[in-house]
Short mmCIF file of C-alpha atoms and ligand atoms in Angstrom, two decimals:
data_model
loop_
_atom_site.label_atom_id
_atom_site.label_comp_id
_atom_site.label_asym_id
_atom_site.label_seq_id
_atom_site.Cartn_x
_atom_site.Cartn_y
_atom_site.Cartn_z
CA UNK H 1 -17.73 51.71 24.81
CA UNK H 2 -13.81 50.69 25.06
CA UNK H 3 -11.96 53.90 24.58
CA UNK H 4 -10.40 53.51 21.17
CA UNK H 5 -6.54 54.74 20.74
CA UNK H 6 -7.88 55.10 16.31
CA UNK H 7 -10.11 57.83 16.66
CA UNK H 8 -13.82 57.44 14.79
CA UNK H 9 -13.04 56.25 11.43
CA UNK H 10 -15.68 58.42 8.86
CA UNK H 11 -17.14 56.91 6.06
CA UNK H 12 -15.00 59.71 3.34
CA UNK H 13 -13.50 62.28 4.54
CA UNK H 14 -12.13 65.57 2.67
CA UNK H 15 -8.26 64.73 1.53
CA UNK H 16 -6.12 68.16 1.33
CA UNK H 17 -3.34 67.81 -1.10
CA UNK H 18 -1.74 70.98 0.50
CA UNK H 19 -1.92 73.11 -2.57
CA UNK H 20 -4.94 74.07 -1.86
CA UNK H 21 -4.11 77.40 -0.26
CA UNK H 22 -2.12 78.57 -2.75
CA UNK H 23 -4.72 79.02 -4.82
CA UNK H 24 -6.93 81.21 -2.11
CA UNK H 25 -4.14 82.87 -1.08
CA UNK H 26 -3.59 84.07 -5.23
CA UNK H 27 -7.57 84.59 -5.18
CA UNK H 28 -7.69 86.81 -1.95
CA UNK H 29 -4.15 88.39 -3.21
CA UNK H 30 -5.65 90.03 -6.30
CA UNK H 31 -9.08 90.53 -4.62
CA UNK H 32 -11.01 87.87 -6.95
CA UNK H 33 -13.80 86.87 -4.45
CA UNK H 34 -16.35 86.78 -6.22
CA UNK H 35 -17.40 83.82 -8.65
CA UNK H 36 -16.22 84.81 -11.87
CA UNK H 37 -12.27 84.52 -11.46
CA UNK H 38 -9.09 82.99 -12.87
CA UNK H 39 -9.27 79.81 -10.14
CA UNK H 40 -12.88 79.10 -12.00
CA UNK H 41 -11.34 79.65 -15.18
CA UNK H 42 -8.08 77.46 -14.44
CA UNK H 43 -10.76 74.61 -13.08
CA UNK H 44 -13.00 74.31 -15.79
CA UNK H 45 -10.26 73.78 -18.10
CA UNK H 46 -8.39 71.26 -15.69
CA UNK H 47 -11.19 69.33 -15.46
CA UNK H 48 -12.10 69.86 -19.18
CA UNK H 49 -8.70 68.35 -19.96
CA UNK H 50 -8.65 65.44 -17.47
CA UNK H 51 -12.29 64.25 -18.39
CA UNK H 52 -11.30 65.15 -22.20
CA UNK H 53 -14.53 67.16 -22.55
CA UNK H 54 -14.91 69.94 -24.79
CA UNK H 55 -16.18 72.27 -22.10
CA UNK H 56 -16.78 72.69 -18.39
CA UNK H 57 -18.77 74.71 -16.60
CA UNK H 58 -18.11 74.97 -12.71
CA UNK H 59 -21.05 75.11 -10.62
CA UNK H 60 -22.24 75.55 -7.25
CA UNK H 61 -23.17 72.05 -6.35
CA UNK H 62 -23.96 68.91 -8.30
CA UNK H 63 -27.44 69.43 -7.80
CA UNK H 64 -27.12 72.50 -9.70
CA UNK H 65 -25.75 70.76 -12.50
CA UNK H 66 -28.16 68.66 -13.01
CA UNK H 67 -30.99 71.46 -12.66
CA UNK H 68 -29.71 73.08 -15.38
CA UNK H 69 -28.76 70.40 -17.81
CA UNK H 70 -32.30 69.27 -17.84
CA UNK H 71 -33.43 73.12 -18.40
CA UNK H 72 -30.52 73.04 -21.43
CA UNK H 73 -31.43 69.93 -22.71
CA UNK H 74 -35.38 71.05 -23.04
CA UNK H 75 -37.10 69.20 -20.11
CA UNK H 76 -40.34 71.07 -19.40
CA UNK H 77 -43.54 70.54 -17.20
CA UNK H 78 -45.00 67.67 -17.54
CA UNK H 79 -41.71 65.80 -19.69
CA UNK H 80 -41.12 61.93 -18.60
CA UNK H 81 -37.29 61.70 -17.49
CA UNK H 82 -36.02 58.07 -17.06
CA UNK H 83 -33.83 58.42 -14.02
CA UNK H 84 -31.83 55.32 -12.40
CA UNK H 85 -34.03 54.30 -9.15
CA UNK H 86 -30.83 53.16 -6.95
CA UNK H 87 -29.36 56.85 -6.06
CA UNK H 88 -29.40 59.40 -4.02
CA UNK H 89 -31.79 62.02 -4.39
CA UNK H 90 -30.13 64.60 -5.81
CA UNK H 91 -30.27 62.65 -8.95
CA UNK H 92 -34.31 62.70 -9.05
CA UNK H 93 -35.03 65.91 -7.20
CA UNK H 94 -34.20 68.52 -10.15
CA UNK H 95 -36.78 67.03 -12.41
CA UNK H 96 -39.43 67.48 -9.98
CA UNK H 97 -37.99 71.10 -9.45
CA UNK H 98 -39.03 71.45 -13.35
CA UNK H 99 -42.48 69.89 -12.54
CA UNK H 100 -41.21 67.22 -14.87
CA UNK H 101 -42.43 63.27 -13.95
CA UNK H 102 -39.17 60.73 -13.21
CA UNK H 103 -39.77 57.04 -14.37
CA UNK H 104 -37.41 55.17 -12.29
CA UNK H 105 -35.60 52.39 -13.98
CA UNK H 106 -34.44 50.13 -11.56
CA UNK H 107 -30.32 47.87 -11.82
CA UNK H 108 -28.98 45.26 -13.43
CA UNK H 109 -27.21 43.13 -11.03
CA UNK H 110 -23.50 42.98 -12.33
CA UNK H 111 -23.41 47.29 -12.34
CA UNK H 112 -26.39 48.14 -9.83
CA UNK H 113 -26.80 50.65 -12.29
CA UNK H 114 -29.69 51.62 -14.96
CA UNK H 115 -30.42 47.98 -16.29
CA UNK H 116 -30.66 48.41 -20.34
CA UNK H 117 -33.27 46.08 -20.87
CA UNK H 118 -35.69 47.29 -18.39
CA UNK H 119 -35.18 50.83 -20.03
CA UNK H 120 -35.88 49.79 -23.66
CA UNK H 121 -39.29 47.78 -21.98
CA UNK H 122 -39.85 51.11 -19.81
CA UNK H 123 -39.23 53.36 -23.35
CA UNK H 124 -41.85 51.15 -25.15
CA UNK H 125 -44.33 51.10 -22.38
CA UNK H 126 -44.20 55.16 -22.26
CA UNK H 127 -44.75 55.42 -25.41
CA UNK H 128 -47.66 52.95 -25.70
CA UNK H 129 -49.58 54.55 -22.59
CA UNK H 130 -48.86 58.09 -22.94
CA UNK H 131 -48.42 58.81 -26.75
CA UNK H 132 -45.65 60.68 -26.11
CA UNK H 133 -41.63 59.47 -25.88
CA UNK H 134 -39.60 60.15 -22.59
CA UNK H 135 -37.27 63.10 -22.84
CA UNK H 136 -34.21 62.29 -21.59
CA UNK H 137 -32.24 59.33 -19.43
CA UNK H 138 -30.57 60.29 -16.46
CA UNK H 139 -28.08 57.56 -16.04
CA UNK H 140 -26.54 57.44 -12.54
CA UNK H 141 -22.78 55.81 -11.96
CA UNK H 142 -23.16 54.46 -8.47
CA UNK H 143 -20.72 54.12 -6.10
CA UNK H 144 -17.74 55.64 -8.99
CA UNK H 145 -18.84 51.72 -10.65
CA UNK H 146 -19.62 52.96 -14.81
CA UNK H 147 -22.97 51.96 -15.86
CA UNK H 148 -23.71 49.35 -18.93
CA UNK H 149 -22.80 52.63 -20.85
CA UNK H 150 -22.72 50.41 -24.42
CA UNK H 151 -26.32 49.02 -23.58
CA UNK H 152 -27.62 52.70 -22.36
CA UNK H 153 -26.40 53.96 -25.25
CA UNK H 154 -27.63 51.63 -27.69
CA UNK H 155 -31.32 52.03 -26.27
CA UNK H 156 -30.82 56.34 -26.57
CA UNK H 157 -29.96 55.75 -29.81
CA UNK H 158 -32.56 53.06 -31.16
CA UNK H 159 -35.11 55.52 -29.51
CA UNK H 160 -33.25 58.70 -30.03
CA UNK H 161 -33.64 59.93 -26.37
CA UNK H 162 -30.58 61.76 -24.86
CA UNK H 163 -28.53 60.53 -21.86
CA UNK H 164 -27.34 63.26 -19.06
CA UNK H 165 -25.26 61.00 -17.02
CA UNK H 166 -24.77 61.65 -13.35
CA UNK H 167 -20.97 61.04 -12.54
CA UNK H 168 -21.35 62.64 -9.32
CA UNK H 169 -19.74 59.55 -7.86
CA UNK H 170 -17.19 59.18 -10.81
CA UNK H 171 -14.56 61.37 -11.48
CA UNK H 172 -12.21 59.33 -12.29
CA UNK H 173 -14.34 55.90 -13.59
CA UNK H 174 -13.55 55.26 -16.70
CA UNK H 175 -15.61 52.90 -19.70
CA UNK H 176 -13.72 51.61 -22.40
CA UNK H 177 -11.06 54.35 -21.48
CA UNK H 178 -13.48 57.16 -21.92
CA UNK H 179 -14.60 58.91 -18.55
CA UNK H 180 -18.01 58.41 -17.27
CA UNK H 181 -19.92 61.87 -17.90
CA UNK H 182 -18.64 61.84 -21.72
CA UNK H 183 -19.93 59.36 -23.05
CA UNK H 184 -23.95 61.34 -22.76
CA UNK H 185 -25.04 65.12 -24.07
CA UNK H 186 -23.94 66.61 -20.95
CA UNK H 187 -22.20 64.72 -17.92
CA UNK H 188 -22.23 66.18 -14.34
CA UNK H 189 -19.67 66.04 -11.22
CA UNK H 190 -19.99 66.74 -7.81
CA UNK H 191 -16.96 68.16 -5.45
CA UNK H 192 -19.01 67.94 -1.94
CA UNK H 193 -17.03 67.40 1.23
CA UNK H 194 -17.52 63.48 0.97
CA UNK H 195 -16.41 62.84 -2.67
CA UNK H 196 -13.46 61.53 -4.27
CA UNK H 197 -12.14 65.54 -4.65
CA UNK H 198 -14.10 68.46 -2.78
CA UNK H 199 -14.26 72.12 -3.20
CA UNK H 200 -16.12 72.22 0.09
CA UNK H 201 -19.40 72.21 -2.25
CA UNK H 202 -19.53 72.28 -5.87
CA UNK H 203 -19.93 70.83 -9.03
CA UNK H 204 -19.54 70.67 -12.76
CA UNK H 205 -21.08 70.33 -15.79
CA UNK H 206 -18.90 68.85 -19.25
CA UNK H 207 -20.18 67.93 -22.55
CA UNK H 208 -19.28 67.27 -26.12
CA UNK H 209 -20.97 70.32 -27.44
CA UNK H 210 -19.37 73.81 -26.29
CA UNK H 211 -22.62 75.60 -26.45
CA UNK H 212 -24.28 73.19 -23.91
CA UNK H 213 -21.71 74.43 -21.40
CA UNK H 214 -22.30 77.74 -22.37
CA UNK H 215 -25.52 78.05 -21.88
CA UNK H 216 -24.80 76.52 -18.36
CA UNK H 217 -22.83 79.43 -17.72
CA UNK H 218 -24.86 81.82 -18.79
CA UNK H 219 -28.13 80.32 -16.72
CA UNK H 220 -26.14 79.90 -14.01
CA UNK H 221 -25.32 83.97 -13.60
CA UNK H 222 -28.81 85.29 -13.53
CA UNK H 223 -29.21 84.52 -17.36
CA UNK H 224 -28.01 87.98 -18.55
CA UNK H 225 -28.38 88.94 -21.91
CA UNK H 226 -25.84 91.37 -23.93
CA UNK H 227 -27.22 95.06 -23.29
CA UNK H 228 -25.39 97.73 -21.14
CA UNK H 229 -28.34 97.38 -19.32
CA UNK H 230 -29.51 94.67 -17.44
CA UNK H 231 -31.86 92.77 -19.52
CA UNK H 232 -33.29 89.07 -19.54
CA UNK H 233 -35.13 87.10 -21.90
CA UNK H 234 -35.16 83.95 -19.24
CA UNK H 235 -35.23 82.83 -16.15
CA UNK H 236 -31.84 82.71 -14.65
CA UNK H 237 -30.42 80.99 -11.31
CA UNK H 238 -27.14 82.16 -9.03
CA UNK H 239 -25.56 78.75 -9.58
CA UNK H 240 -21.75 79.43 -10.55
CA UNK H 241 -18.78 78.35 -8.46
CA UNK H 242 -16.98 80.90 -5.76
CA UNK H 243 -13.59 81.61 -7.48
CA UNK H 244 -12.15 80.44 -3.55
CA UNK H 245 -13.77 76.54 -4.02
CA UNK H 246 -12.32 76.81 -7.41
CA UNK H 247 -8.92 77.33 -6.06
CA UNK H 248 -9.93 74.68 -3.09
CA UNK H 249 -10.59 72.31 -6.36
CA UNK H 250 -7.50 73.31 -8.46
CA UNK H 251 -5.05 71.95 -5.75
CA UNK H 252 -7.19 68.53 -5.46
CA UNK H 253 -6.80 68.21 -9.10
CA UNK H 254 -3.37 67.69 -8.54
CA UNK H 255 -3.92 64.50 -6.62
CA UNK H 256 -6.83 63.40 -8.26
CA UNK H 257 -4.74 59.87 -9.82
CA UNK H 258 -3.57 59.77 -6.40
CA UNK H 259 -7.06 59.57 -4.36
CA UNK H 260 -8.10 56.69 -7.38
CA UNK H 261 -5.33 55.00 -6.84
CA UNK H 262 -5.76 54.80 -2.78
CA UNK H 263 -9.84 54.21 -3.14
CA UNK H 264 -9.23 51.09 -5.67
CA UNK H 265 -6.04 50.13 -3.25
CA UNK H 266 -8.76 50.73 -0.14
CA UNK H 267 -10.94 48.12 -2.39
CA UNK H 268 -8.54 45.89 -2.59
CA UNK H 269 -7.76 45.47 0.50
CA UNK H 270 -11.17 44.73 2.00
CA UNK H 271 -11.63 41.53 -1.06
CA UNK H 272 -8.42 40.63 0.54
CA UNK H 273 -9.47 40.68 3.56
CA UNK H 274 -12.98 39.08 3.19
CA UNK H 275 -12.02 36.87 0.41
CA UNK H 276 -12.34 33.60 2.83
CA UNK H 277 -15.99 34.96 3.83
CA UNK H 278 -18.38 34.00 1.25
CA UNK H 279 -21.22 36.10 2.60
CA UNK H 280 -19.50 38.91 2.17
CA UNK H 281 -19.40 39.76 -1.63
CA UNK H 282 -18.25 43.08 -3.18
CA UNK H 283 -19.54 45.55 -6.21
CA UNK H 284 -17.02 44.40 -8.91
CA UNK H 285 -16.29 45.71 -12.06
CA UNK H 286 -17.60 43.28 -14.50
CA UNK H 287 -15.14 43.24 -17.22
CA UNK H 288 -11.97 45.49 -18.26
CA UNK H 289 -13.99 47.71 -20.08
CA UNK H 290 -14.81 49.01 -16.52
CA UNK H 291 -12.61 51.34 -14.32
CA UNK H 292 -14.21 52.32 -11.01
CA UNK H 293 -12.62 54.97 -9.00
CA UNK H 294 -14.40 52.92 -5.78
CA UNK H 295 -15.77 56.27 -4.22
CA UNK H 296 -16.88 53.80 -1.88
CA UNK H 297 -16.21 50.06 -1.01
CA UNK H 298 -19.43 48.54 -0.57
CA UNK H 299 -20.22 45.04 0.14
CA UNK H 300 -23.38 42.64 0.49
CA UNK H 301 -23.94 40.28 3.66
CA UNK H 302 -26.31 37.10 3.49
CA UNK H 303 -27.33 37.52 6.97
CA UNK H 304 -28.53 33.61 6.21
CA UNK H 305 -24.91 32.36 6.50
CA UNK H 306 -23.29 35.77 8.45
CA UNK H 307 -26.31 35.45 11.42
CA UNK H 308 -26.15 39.08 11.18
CA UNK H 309 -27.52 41.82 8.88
CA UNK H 310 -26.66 44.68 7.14
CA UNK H 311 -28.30 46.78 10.03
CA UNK H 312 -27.08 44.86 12.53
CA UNK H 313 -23.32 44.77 11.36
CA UNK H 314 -23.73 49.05 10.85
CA UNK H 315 -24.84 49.81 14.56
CA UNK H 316 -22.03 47.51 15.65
CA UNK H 317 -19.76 49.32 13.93
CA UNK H 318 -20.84 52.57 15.03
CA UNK H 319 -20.56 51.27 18.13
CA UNK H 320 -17.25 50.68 17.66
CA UNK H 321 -16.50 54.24 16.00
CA UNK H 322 -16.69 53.03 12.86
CA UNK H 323 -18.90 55.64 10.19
CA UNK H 324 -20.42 52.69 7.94
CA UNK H 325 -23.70 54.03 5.80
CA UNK H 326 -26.39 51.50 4.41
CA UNK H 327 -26.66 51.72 0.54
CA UNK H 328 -29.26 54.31 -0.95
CA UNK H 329 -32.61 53.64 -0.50
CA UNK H 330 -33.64 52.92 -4.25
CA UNK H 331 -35.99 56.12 -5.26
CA UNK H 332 -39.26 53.84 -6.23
CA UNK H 333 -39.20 53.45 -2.35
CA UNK H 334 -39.31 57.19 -1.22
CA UNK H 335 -42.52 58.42 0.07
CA UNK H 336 -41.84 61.09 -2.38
CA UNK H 337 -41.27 59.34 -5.32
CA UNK H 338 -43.57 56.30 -4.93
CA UNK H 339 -45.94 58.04 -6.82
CA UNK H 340 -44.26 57.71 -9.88
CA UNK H 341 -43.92 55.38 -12.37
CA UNK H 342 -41.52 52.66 -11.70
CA UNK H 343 -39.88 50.17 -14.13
CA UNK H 344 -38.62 47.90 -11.27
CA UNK H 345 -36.93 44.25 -11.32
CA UNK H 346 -36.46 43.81 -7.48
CA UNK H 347 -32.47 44.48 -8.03
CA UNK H 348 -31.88 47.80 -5.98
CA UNK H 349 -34.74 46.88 -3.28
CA UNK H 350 -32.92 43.51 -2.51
CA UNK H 351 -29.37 45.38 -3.01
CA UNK H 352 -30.59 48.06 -0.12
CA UNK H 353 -31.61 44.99 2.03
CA UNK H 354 -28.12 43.31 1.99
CA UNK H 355 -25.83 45.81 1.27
CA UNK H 356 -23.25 48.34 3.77
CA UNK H 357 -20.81 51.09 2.28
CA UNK H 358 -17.26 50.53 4.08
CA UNK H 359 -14.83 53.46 5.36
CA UNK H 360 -13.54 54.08 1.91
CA UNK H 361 -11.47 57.61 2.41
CA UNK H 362 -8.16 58.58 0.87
CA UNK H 363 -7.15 59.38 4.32
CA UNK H 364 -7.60 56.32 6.32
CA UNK H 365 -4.54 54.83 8.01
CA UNK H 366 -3.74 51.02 7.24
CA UNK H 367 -3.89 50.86 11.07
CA UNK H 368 -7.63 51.47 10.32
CA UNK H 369 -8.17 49.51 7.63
CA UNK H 370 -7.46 46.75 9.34
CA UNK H 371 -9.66 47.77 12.25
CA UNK H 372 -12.57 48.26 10.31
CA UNK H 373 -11.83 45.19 8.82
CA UNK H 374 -11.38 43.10 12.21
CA UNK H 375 -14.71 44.34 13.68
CA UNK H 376 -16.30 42.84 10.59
CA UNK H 377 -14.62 39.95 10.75
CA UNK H 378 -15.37 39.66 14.55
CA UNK H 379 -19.15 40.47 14.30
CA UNK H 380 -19.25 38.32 11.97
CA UNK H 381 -17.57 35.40 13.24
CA UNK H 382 -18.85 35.88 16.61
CA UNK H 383 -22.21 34.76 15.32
CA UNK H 384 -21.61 32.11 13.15
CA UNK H 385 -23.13 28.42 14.36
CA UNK H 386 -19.70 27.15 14.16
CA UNK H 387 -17.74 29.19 16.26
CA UNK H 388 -21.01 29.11 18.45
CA UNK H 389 -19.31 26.71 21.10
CA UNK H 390 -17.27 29.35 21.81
CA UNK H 391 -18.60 32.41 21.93
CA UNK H 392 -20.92 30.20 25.27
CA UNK H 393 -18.07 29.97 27.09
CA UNK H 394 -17.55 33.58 28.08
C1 PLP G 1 -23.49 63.90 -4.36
C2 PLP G 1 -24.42 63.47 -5.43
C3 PLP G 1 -25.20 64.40 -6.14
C4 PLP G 1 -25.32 65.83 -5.77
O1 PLP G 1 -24.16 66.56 -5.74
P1 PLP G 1 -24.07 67.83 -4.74
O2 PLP G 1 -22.80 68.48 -5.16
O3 PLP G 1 -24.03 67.30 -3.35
O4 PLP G 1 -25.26 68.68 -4.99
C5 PLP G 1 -25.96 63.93 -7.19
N1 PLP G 1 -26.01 62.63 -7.51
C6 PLP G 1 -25.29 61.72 -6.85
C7 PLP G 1 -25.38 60.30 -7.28
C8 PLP G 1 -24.50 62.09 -5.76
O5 PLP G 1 -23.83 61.17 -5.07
#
């Protein structure tokens, strides 16, 4: 390997806005290490505000969230949870912590997200061979791109099923204005080291309905009832937020528009750069009802026309010290989760056999950018028939 003056270039990398330590500094200061302090307090409503939620309820990790919105919004053993197939599996996992059964739905192409139809057709199918209607859609916004959240919502609704949508990906996406993780009973976030904002690990939980939250919070410190004593009526978890991530997490909610704004300008920048290469095309919002934050570029190659694949073009990269990631592995295709039923079109398989995730941090240089986006161009090139001629010569 040629030594390389840029460094390795990750995938998405955490983005300091500098403010952060003011905020640990104040926690340490007046001794508030310990989960239930003013930075959690401070977070919950910054985020409550910016997503225009009713409430928030900060969280140890994503994952966590979604545990214990499925506990709050009744799933129980043996409950059929419709769950987007194309994810990651943090999305699935919690309802098989709850010994409920995931039905993975698989994408439409235009969102990769939870195709409508194929949910309605999944709904009725339930219902005919089990007696019994599905509990709850978990709708997953991919890559920070909103889901069909009009067409999700209309099948909830014609079937009555609630939606817990997993915005993990998606602070900051917007659908018709509204933020993804409103629009369902509860929505969740996730502040892990490689999302748009981190608080090192963490996550959120906002809804609608105050009490939802509440209960969050209450489930999420050992479930504790009122008594001087300690007492519990149910099972409780040690899921809340460390006061010091919250404090991490209020100083990246000061740059929050500003790490958007650089993802969708990072976005940009690659369509410019690939827009004469046809076999290259990009996850694009579909209309201007949609407002991705582009967590992460990602594009699809037609190794038919590109002589190279979406493997190929990621080891060459690496090579080059460039952290690319293939797309998730849809969960119908998990040894864990092939059991399960599937409602499945062939969209996310053939999606996770074309498609690469681009260096898409806040922090990359343009210097970068364009360095990512030369290997590409290079690899790609380098095999095509008609620059074939040349590539013989040396
Ligand atoms: C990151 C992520 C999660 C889990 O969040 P953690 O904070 O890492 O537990 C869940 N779903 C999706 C789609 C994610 O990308």
């Amino acid at each position: 390997m040629s030594p390389d003056p840029i460094g390795l270039i990750r995938l998405s990398s955490p983005h300091m806005s500098g403010n952060e330590m003011k905020y640990v500094i104040d926690a340490i200061e007046h001794n508030q290490v310990f989960p239930l302090g003013q930075n959690v307090a401070d977070f919950e409503e910054a985020l409550r505000s910016y997503t225009a939620a009713t409430a928030c309820s900060c969280l140890s990790s994503g994952t966590a969230a979604i545990h214990l919105a499925l506990i709050i919004l009744g799933v129980k053993p043996g409950d059929e949870v419709l769950c987007s197939t194309f994810t990651f599996a943090a999305s699935a996992n919690p309802i098989v912590y709850l010994h409920a059964i995931p039905v993975f739905i698989d994408s439409e192409p235009s969102t990769w997200n939870m195709d409508p139809n194929l949910l309605r057709q999944a709904i009725q199918e339930r219902i005919r061979k089990t007696g019994k209607k599905p509990k709850l859609i978990l709708l997953v916004h991919l890559y920070g791109m909103p889901a069909d959240i009009e067409g999700i919502m209309a099948v909830s609704k014609e079937f009555d099923i609630p939606v817990l949508e997993d915005a993990a990906e998606a602070l900051g996406s917007t659908y018709d204005g509204n933020h993804c993780g409103t629009y369902g009973e509860m929505g969740v976030y996730s502040f892990n080291g490689n999302k748009i904002i981190t608080t090192s690990g963490g996550g959120a939980l906002v809804s609608a309905n105050k009490s939802l939250c509440s209960q969050a919070t209450f489930l999420a410190t050992q479930a504790r009832d009122e008594a001087p004593h300690y007492q519990h009526s149910q099972i409780g978890y040690n899921y809340r937020m460390s006061n010091i991530c919250a404090g991490i997490g209020l100083g990246q909610m000061e740059i929050l528009d500003e790490r958007v704004a650089k993802r969708r300008e990072n976005n940009s920048f690659y369509r410019e750069a690939f827009q004469n290469i046809e076999e290259l095309t990009f996850l694009t919002e579909p209309s201007r009802r949609y407002f991705s934050n582009y967590w992460l570029t990602t594009i699809l190659i037609n190794p038919a026309e590109t002589g190279i694949n979406h493997e190929e073009l990621y080891h060459h990269l690496k090579q080059h010290q460039i952290e690319a990631r293939l797309l998730w592995k849809p969960m119908h295709l998990q040894p864990i989760f092939a059991p399960y039923p599937s409602y499945t079109s062939g969209v996310s398989e053939s999606l996770f056999n074309q498609g690469l995730c681009l260096p898409s941090g806040s922090l990359m240089t343009n210097t970068q950018r364009e360095y990512v986006a030369e290997t590409i161009l290079k690899a790609i090139t380098k095999v095509q028939p008609k620059t074939k001629a040349l590539s013989a010569e040396t």
